[in-house]
C-alpha cells in the first residue's frame, strides 16, 4: 500500500508543493463512482497527518456509500485562476487518485466515517518560470516522477 509518507520519501519537493496546494484552501473536490458506474463529484476536506492522507464522510453521505462499494477516488485541490499579467505567480493545481480504505469512526469532530488513502497517482499542473508553458508532473509508485511541458 502506498501512503502519503511514501510519496514524501520518494519525491519530497514535489510532495511538499502538492500538499501546499491542498492545504491552501479548506474545500476540495472528490470524485467517486455511483452504483451504476457514473461519476459523482462532492465537496470534501482532507488532512495530511503523520504521513497519511485522510478524509471523512458524514453518516449516510452518498460519497461514503460510493467508497465502501468501490474504493476508487480522484481528489482535486481548490482551483484559482492565474492573474492576468502575473501568470508566473499562479501556484497551479494538484490531484491525487487512489483507493479509500474505511478506517472506523471519526474520533474527534463531527460524527462520520474516516477513510485512509492508498495512493495510485499524484499530479501537479503549473506554469514554467517564464509562464510560457504548461508543466504537468505526475508521480506513480511504479514509474516515479515524470514531466511533460505543453504550449
mmCIF file with all atom_site columns, C-alpha atoms in Angstrom:
data_model
loop_
_atom_site.group_PDB
_atom_site.id
_atom_site.type_symbol
_atom_site.label_atom_id
_atom_site.label_alt_id
_atom_site.label_comp_id
_atom_site.label_asym_id
_atom_site.label_entity_id
_atom_site.label_seq_id
_atom_site.pdbx_PDB_ins_code
_atom_site.Cartn_x
_atom_site.Cartn_y
_atom_site.Cartn_z
_atom_site.occupancy
_atom_site.B_iso_or_equiv
_atom_site.pdbx_formal_charge
_atom_site.auth_seq_id
_atom_site.auth_comp_id
_atom_site.auth_asym_id
_atom_site.auth_atom_id
_atom_site.pdbx_PDB_model_num
ATOM 1   C CA . UNK A 1 1   ? 0.000   0.000  0.000   1.00 0.00 ? 1   UNK A CA 1
ATOM 2   C CA . UNK A 1 2   ? 1.385   3.413  -0.984  1.00 0.00 ? 2   UNK A CA 1
ATOM 3   C CA . UNK A 1 3   ? 0.809   6.126  1.616   1.00 0.00 ? 3   UNK A CA 1
ATOM 4   C CA . UNK A 1 4   ? 1.468   9.850  1.515   1.00 0.00 ? 4   UNK A CA 1
ATOM 5   C CA . UNK A 1 5   ? 4.622   9.138  3.541   1.00 0.00 ? 5   UNK A CA 1
ATOM 6   C CA . UNK A 1 6   ? 5.883   7.062  0.594   1.00 0.00 ? 6   UNK A CA 1
ATOM 7   C CA . UNK A 1 7   ? 5.307   9.970  -1.787  1.00 0.00 ? 7   UNK A CA 1
ATOM 8   C CA . UNK A 1 8   ? 7.128   12.332 0.600   1.00 0.00 ? 8   UNK A CA 1
ATOM 9   C CA . UNK A 1 9   ? 10.087  9.925  0.816   1.00 0.00 ? 9   UNK A CA 1
ATOM 10  C CA . UNK A 1 10  ? 10.279  9.354  -2.950  1.00 0.00 ? 10  UNK A CA 1
ATOM 11  C CA . UNK A 1 11  ? 9.848   12.950 -4.178  1.00 0.00 ? 11  UNK A CA 1
ATOM 12  C CA . UNK A 1 12  ? 9.986   15.353 -1.200  1.00 0.00 ? 12  UNK A CA 1
ATOM 13  C CA . UNK A 1 13  ? 9.929   18.684 -3.071  1.00 0.00 ? 13  UNK A CA 1
ATOM 14  C CA . UNK A 1 14  ? 7.104   17.536 -5.357  1.00 0.00 ? 14  UNK A CA 1
ATOM 15  C CA . UNK A 1 15  ? 5.107   16.205 -2.373  1.00 0.00 ? 15  UNK A CA 1
ATOM 16  C CA . UNK A 1 16  ? 5.632   19.463 -0.467  1.00 0.00 ? 16  UNK A CA 1
ATOM 17  C CA . UNK A 1 17  ? 4.337   21.507 -3.387  1.00 0.00 ? 17  UNK A CA 1
ATOM 18  C CA . UNK A 1 18  ? 1.281   19.245 -3.846  1.00 0.00 ? 18  UNK A CA 1
ATOM 19  C CA . UNK A 1 19  ? 0.451   19.320 -0.138  1.00 0.00 ? 19  UNK A CA 1
ATOM 20  C CA . UNK A 1 20  ? 0.794   23.114 -0.056  1.00 0.00 ? 20  UNK A CA 1
ATOM 21  C CA . UNK A 1 21  ? -1.850  23.373 -2.803  1.00 0.00 ? 21  UNK A CA 1
ATOM 22  C CA . UNK A 1 22  ? -4.215  21.100 -0.891  1.00 0.00 ? 22  UNK A CA 1
ATOM 23  C CA . UNK A 1 23  ? -3.568  22.939 2.390   1.00 0.00 ? 23  UNK A CA 1
ATOM 24  C CA . UNK A 1 24  ? -4.054  26.400 0.842   1.00 0.00 ? 24  UNK A CA 1
ATOM 25  C CA . UNK A 1 25  ? -7.859  26.114 0.877   1.00 0.00 ? 25  UNK A CA 1
ATOM 26  C CA . UNK A 1 26  ? -10.282 24.281 3.153   1.00 0.00 ? 26  UNK A CA 1
ATOM 27  C CA . UNK A 1 27  ? -12.556 22.821 0.475   1.00 0.00 ? 27  UNK A CA 1
ATOM 28  C CA . UNK A 1 28  ? -11.519 20.352 -2.202  1.00 0.00 ? 28  UNK A CA 1
ATOM 29  C CA . UNK A 1 29  ? -13.449 18.178 -4.678  1.00 0.00 ? 29  UNK A CA 1
ATOM 30  C CA . UNK A 1 30  ? -13.620 14.386 -4.698  1.00 0.00 ? 30  UNK A CA 1
ATOM 31  C CA . UNK A 1 31  ? -14.893 12.155 -7.475  1.00 0.00 ? 31  UNK A CA 1
ATOM 32  C CA . UNK A 1 32  ? -16.364 8.775  -6.574  1.00 0.00 ? 32  UNK A CA 1
ATOM 33  C CA . UNK A 1 33  ? -18.279 6.168  -8.544  1.00 0.00 ? 33  UNK A CA 1
ATOM 34  C CA . UNK A 1 34  ? -22.038 5.644  -8.184  1.00 0.00 ? 34  UNK A CA 1
ATOM 35  C CA . UNK A 1 35  ? -23.538 2.144  -8.150  1.00 0.00 ? 35  UNK A CA 1
ATOM 36  C CA . UNK A 1 36  ? -24.226 2.397  -11.899 1.00 0.00 ? 36  UNK A CA 1
ATOM 37  C CA . UNK A 1 37  ? -20.592 3.388  -12.571 1.00 0.00 ? 37  UNK A CA 1
ATOM 38  C CA . UNK A 1 38  ? -21.290 7.032  -13.346 1.00 0.00 ? 38  UNK A CA 1
ATOM 39  C CA . UNK A 1 39  ? -19.158 9.674  -11.613 1.00 0.00 ? 39  UNK A CA 1
ATOM 40  C CA . UNK A 1 40  ? -20.221 11.697 -8.582  1.00 0.00 ? 40  UNK A CA 1
ATOM 41  C CA . UNK A 1 41  ? -18.418 14.880 -7.508  1.00 0.00 ? 41  UNK A CA 1
ATOM 42  C CA . UNK A 1 42  ? -18.645 16.070 -3.904  1.00 0.00 ? 42  UNK A CA 1
ATOM 43  C CA . UNK A 1 43  ? -17.016 18.688 -1.749  1.00 0.00 ? 43  UNK A CA 1
ATOM 44  C CA . UNK A 1 44  ? -14.600 17.395 0.879   1.00 0.00 ? 44  UNK A CA 1
ATOM 45  C CA . UNK A 1 45  ? -11.952 18.380 3.394   1.00 0.00 ? 45  UNK A CA 1
ATOM 46  C CA . UNK A 1 46  ? -8.732  16.375 3.671   1.00 0.00 ? 46  UNK A CA 1
ATOM 47  C CA . UNK A 1 47  ? -5.927  16.063 6.197   1.00 0.00 ? 47  UNK A CA 1
ATOM 48  C CA . UNK A 1 48  ? -2.256  15.252 5.782   1.00 0.00 ? 48  UNK A CA 1
ATOM 49  C CA . UNK A 1 49  ? -1.219  13.900 9.168   1.00 0.00 ? 49  UNK A CA 1
ATOM 50  C CA . UNK A 1 50  ? 1.839   11.868 10.132  1.00 0.00 ? 50  UNK A CA 1
ATOM 51  C CA . UNK A 1 51  ? 2.417   10.585 6.600   1.00 0.00 ? 51  UNK A CA 1
ATOM 52  C CA . UNK A 1 52  ? -1.231  9.720  5.931   1.00 0.00 ? 52  UNK A CA 1
ATOM 53  C CA . UNK A 1 53  ? -3.773  11.432 3.678   1.00 0.00 ? 53  UNK A CA 1
ATOM 54  C CA . UNK A 1 54  ? -7.211  11.021 5.247   1.00 0.00 ? 54  UNK A CA 1
ATOM 55  C CA . UNK A 1 55  ? -10.733 12.351 4.841   1.00 0.00 ? 55  UNK A CA 1
ATOM 56  C CA . UNK A 1 56  ? -14.132 11.737 6.333   1.00 0.00 ? 56  UNK A CA 1
ATOM 57  C CA . UNK A 1 57  ? -17.685 11.183 5.238   1.00 0.00 ? 57  UNK A CA 1
ATOM 58  C CA . UNK A 1 58  ? -20.752 12.210 7.227   1.00 0.00 ? 58  UNK A CA 1
ATOM 59  C CA . UNK A 1 59  ? -23.148 9.436  8.269   1.00 0.00 ? 59  UNK A CA 1
ATOM 60  C CA . UNK A 1 60  ? -25.261 8.226  5.317   1.00 0.00 ? 60  UNK A CA 1
ATOM 61  C CA . UNK A 1 61  ? -23.463 10.512 2.837   1.00 0.00 ? 61  UNK A CA 1
ATOM 62  C CA . UNK A 1 62  ? -23.514 9.227  -0.730  1.00 0.00 ? 62  UNK A CA 1
ATOM 63  C CA . UNK A 1 63  ? -19.736 9.583  -1.169  1.00 0.00 ? 63  UNK A CA 1
ATOM 64  C CA . UNK A 1 64  ? -19.129 7.279  1.805   1.00 0.00 ? 64  UNK A CA 1
ATOM 65  C CA . UNK A 1 65  ? -21.539 4.714  0.363   1.00 0.00 ? 65  UNK A CA 1
ATOM 66  C CA . UNK A 1 66  ? -19.801 5.025  -3.011  1.00 0.00 ? 66  UNK A CA 1
ATOM 67  C CA . UNK A 1 67  ? -16.373 4.463  -1.447  1.00 0.00 ? 67  UNK A CA 1
ATOM 68  C CA . UNK A 1 68  ? -17.449 1.451  0.598   1.00 0.00 ? 68  UNK A CA 1
ATOM 69  C CA . UNK A 1 69  ? -18.815 -0.155 -2.591  1.00 0.00 ? 69  UNK A CA 1
ATOM 70  C CA . UNK A 1 70  ? -15.960 0.907  -4.910  1.00 0.00 ? 70  UNK A CA 1
ATOM 71  C CA . UNK A 1 71  ? -12.951 2.477  -3.171  1.00 0.00 ? 71  UNK A CA 1
ATOM 72  C CA . UNK A 1 72  ? -11.574 4.329  -6.210  1.00 0.00 ? 72  UNK A CA 1
ATOM 73  C CA . UNK A 1 73  ? -11.458 8.119  -5.908  1.00 0.00 ? 73  UNK A CA 1
ATOM 74  C CA . UNK A 1 74  ? -9.922  11.191 -7.507  1.00 0.00 ? 74  UNK A CA 1
ATOM 75  C CA . UNK A 1 75  ? -9.248  14.237 -5.359  1.00 0.00 ? 75  UNK A CA 1
ATOM 76  C CA . UNK A 1 76  ? -8.685  17.761 -6.702  1.00 0.00 ? 76  UNK A CA 1
ATOM 77  C CA . UNK A 1 77  ? -7.252  20.775 -4.872  1.00 0.00 ? 77  UNK A CA 1
ATOM 78  C CA . UNK A 1 78  ? -9.083  24.076 -4.971  1.00 0.00 ? 78  UNK A CA 1
ATOM 79  C CA . UNK A 1 79  ? -8.564  25.846 -8.290  1.00 0.00 ? 79  UNK A CA 1
ATOM 80  C CA . UNK A 1 80  ? -7.669  29.504 -8.618  1.00 0.00 ? 80  UNK A CA 1
ATOM 81  C CA . UNK A 1 81  ? -7.277  31.359 -11.890 1.00 0.00 ? 81  UNK A CA 1
ATOM 82  C CA . UNK A 1 82  ? -3.921  32.851 -12.873 1.00 0.00 ? 82  UNK A CA 1
ATOM 83  C CA . UNK A 1 83  ? -3.933  36.628 -12.507 1.00 0.00 ? 83  UNK A CA 1
ATOM 84  C CA . UNK A 1 84  ? -3.565  38.361 -15.860 1.00 0.00 ? 84  UNK A CA 1
ATOM 85  C CA . UNK A 1 85  ? -0.120  39.894 -16.074 1.00 0.00 ? 85  UNK A CA 1
ATOM 86  C CA . UNK A 1 86  ? 1.145   37.787 -13.163 1.00 0.00 ? 86  UNK A CA 1
ATOM 87  C CA . UNK A 1 87  ? 0.678   34.313 -14.630 1.00 0.00 ? 87  UNK A CA 1
ATOM 88  C CA . UNK A 1 88  ? 4.110   33.195 -13.363 1.00 0.00 ? 88  UNK A CA 1
ATOM 89  C CA . UNK A 1 89  ? 2.798   33.593 -9.808  1.00 0.00 ? 89  UNK A CA 1
ATOM 90  C CA . UNK A 1 90  ? -0.001  31.038 -10.353 1.00 0.00 ? 90  UNK A CA 1
ATOM 91  C CA . UNK A 1 91  ? 0.587   28.228 -7.829  1.00 0.00 ? 91  UNK A CA 1
ATOM 92  C CA . UNK A 1 92  ? -1.051  25.590 -10.032 1.00 0.00 ? 92  UNK A CA 1
ATOM 93  C CA . UNK A 1 93  ? -3.364  22.763 -9.042  1.00 0.00 ? 93  UNK A CA 1
ATOM 94  C CA . UNK A 1 94  ? -2.941  19.271 -7.677  1.00 0.00 ? 94  UNK A CA 1
ATOM 95  C CA . UNK A 1 95  ? -4.741  15.942 -7.993  1.00 0.00 ? 95  UNK A CA 1
ATOM 96  C CA . UNK A 1 96  ? -4.443  12.664 -6.124  1.00 0.00 ? 96  UNK A CA 1
ATOM 97  C CA . UNK A 1 97  ? -6.076  9.392  -7.170  1.00 0.00 ? 97  UNK A CA 1
ATOM 98  C CA . UNK A 1 98  ? -6.206  6.049  -5.446  1.00 0.00 ? 98  UNK A CA 1
ATOM 99  C CA . UNK A 1 99  ? -8.295  3.891  -3.163  1.00 0.00 ? 99  UNK A CA 1
ATOM 100 C CA . UNK A 1 100 ? -10.077 4.882  0.047   1.00 0.00 ? 100 UNK A CA 1
ATOM 101 C CA . UNK A 1 101 ? -9.787  2.460  2.954   1.00 0.00 ? 101 UNK A CA 1
ATOM 102 C CA . UNK A 1 102 ? -12.526 2.627  5.627   1.00 0.00 ? 102 UNK A CA 1
ATOM 103 C CA . UNK A 1 103 ? -10.781 3.140  8.971   1.00 0.00 ? 103 UNK A CA 1
ATOM 104 C CA . UNK A 1 104 ? -13.591 3.369  11.508  1.00 0.00 ? 104 UNK A CA 1
ATOM 105 C CA . UNK A 1 105 ? -15.424 6.229  13.106  1.00 0.00 ? 105 UNK A CA 1
ATOM 106 C CA . UNK A 1 106 ? -14.064 9.765  13.255  1.00 0.00 ? 106 UNK A CA 1
ATOM 107 C CA . UNK A 1 107 ? -12.879 10.174 16.844  1.00 0.00 ? 107 UNK A CA 1
ATOM 108 C CA . UNK A 1 108 ? -12.641 13.957 17.081  1.00 0.00 ? 108 UNK A CA 1
ATOM 109 C CA . UNK A 1 109 ? -15.076 16.350 15.472  1.00 0.00 ? 109 UNK A CA 1
ATOM 110 C CA . UNK A 1 110 ? -18.465 15.607 13.931  1.00 0.00 ? 110 UNK A CA 1
ATOM 111 C CA . UNK A 1 111 ? -19.783 12.058 13.546  1.00 0.00 ? 111 UNK A CA 1
ATOM 112 C CA . UNK A 1 112 ? -18.723 10.246 10.441  1.00 0.00 ? 112 UNK A CA 1
ATOM 113 C CA . UNK A 1 113 ? -16.502 7.622  8.920   1.00 0.00 ? 113 UNK A CA 1
ATOM 114 C CA . UNK A 1 114 ? -12.763 8.054  8.452   1.00 0.00 ? 114 UNK A CA 1
ATOM 115 C CA . UNK A 1 115 ? -11.000 6.936  5.273   1.00 0.00 ? 115 UNK A CA 1
ATOM 116 C CA . UNK A 1 116 ? -7.249  6.493  4.812   1.00 0.00 ? 116 UNK A CA 1
ATOM 117 C CA . UNK A 1 117 ? -5.853  6.514  1.291   1.00 0.00 ? 117 UNK A CA 1
ATOM 118 C CA . UNK A 1 118 ? -3.802  4.179  -0.837  1.00 0.00 ? 118 UNK A CA 1
ATOM 119 C CA . UNK A 1 119 ? -2.229  6.454  -3.427  1.00 0.00 ? 119 UNK A CA 1
ATOM 120 C CA . UNK A 1 120 ? -2.012  5.405  -7.079  1.00 0.00 ? 120 UNK A CA 1
ATOM 121 C CA . UNK A 1 121 ? -1.140  8.748  -8.722  1.00 0.00 ? 121 UNK A CA 1
ATOM 122 C CA . UNK A 1 122 ? -0.254  12.323 -7.770  1.00 0.00 ? 122 UNK A CA 1
ATOM 123 C CA . UNK A 1 123 ? -0.404  15.132 -10.356 1.00 0.00 ? 123 UNK A CA 1
ATOM 124 C CA . UNK A 1 124 ? 0.840   18.719 -10.215 1.00 0.00 ? 124 UNK A CA 1
ATOM 125 C CA . UNK A 1 125 ? -0.044  21.150 -13.000 1.00 0.00 ? 125 UNK A CA 1
ATOM 126 C CA . UNK A 1 126 ? 1.643   24.572 -13.092 1.00 0.00 ? 126 UNK A CA 1
ATOM 127 C CA . UNK A 1 127 ? 3.378   27.019 -15.431 1.00 0.00 ? 127 UNK A CA 1
ATOM 128 C CA . UNK A 1 128 ? 7.099   27.164 -16.104 1.00 0.00 ? 128 UNK A CA 1
ATOM 129 C CA . UNK A 1 129 ? 9.072   30.086 -14.615 1.00 0.00 ? 129 UNK A CA 1
ATOM 130 C CA . UNK A 1 130 ? 8.538   32.220 -17.732 1.00 0.00 ? 130 UNK A CA 1
ATOM 131 C CA . UNK A 1 131 ? 4.791   31.379 -17.736 1.00 0.00 ? 131 UNK A CA 1
ATOM 132 C CA . UNK A 1 132 ? 5.091   30.290 -21.365 1.00 0.00 ? 132 UNK A CA 1
ATOM 133 C CA . UNK A 1 133 ? 4.475   26.545 -20.966 1.00 0.00 ? 133 UNK A CA 1
ATOM 134 C CA . UNK A 1 134 ? 2.067   24.382 -19.009 1.00 0.00 ? 134 UNK A CA 1
ATOM 135 C CA . UNK A 1 135 ? 4.029   21.873 -16.919 1.00 0.00 ? 135 UNK A CA 1
ATOM 136 C CA . UNK A 1 136 ? 2.372   18.602 -15.937 1.00 0.00 ? 136 UNK A CA 1
ATOM 137 C CA . UNK A 1 137 ? 4.224   16.476 -13.423 1.00 0.00 ? 137 UNK A CA 1
ATOM 138 C CA . UNK A 1 138 ? 2.880   13.158 -12.209 1.00 0.00 ? 138 UNK A CA 1
ATOM 139 C CA . UNK A 1 139 ? 4.154   10.511 -9.855  1.00 0.00 ? 139 UNK A CA 1
ATOM 140 C CA . UNK A 1 140 ? 3.153   6.874  -9.554  1.00 0.00 ? 140 UNK A CA 1
ATOM 141 C CA . UNK A 1 141 ? 4.671   4.180  -7.330  1.00 0.00 ? 141 UNK A CA 1
ATOM 142 C CA . UNK A 1 142 ? 5.604   2.163  -10.420 1.00 0.00 ? 142 UNK A CA 1
ATOM 143 C CA . UNK A 1 143 ? 7.085   4.833  -12.703 1.00 0.00 ? 143 UNK A CA 1
ATOM 144 C CA . UNK A 1 144 ? 8.199   7.556  -10.307 1.00 0.00 ? 144 UNK A CA 1
ATOM 145 C CA . UNK A 1 145 ? 8.070   11.236 -11.299 1.00 0.00 ? 145 UNK A CA 1
ATOM 146 C CA . UNK A 1 146 ? 7.542   12.219 -14.934 1.00 0.00 ? 146 UNK A CA 1
ATOM 147 C CA . UNK A 1 147 ? 7.182   15.650 -16.526 1.00 0.00 ? 147 UNK A CA 1
ATOM 148 C CA . UNK A 1 148 ? 5.611   16.948 -19.735 1.00 0.00 ? 148 UNK A CA 1
ATOM 149 C CA . UNK A 1 149 ? 5.561   20.555 -20.963 1.00 0.00 ? 149 UNK A CA 1
ATOM 150 C CA . UNK A 1 150 ? 2.906   21.885 -23.344 1.00 0.00 ? 150 UNK A CA 1
ATOM 151 C CA . UNK A 1 151 ? 2.360   25.184 -25.115 1.00 0.00 ? 151 UNK A CA 1
#
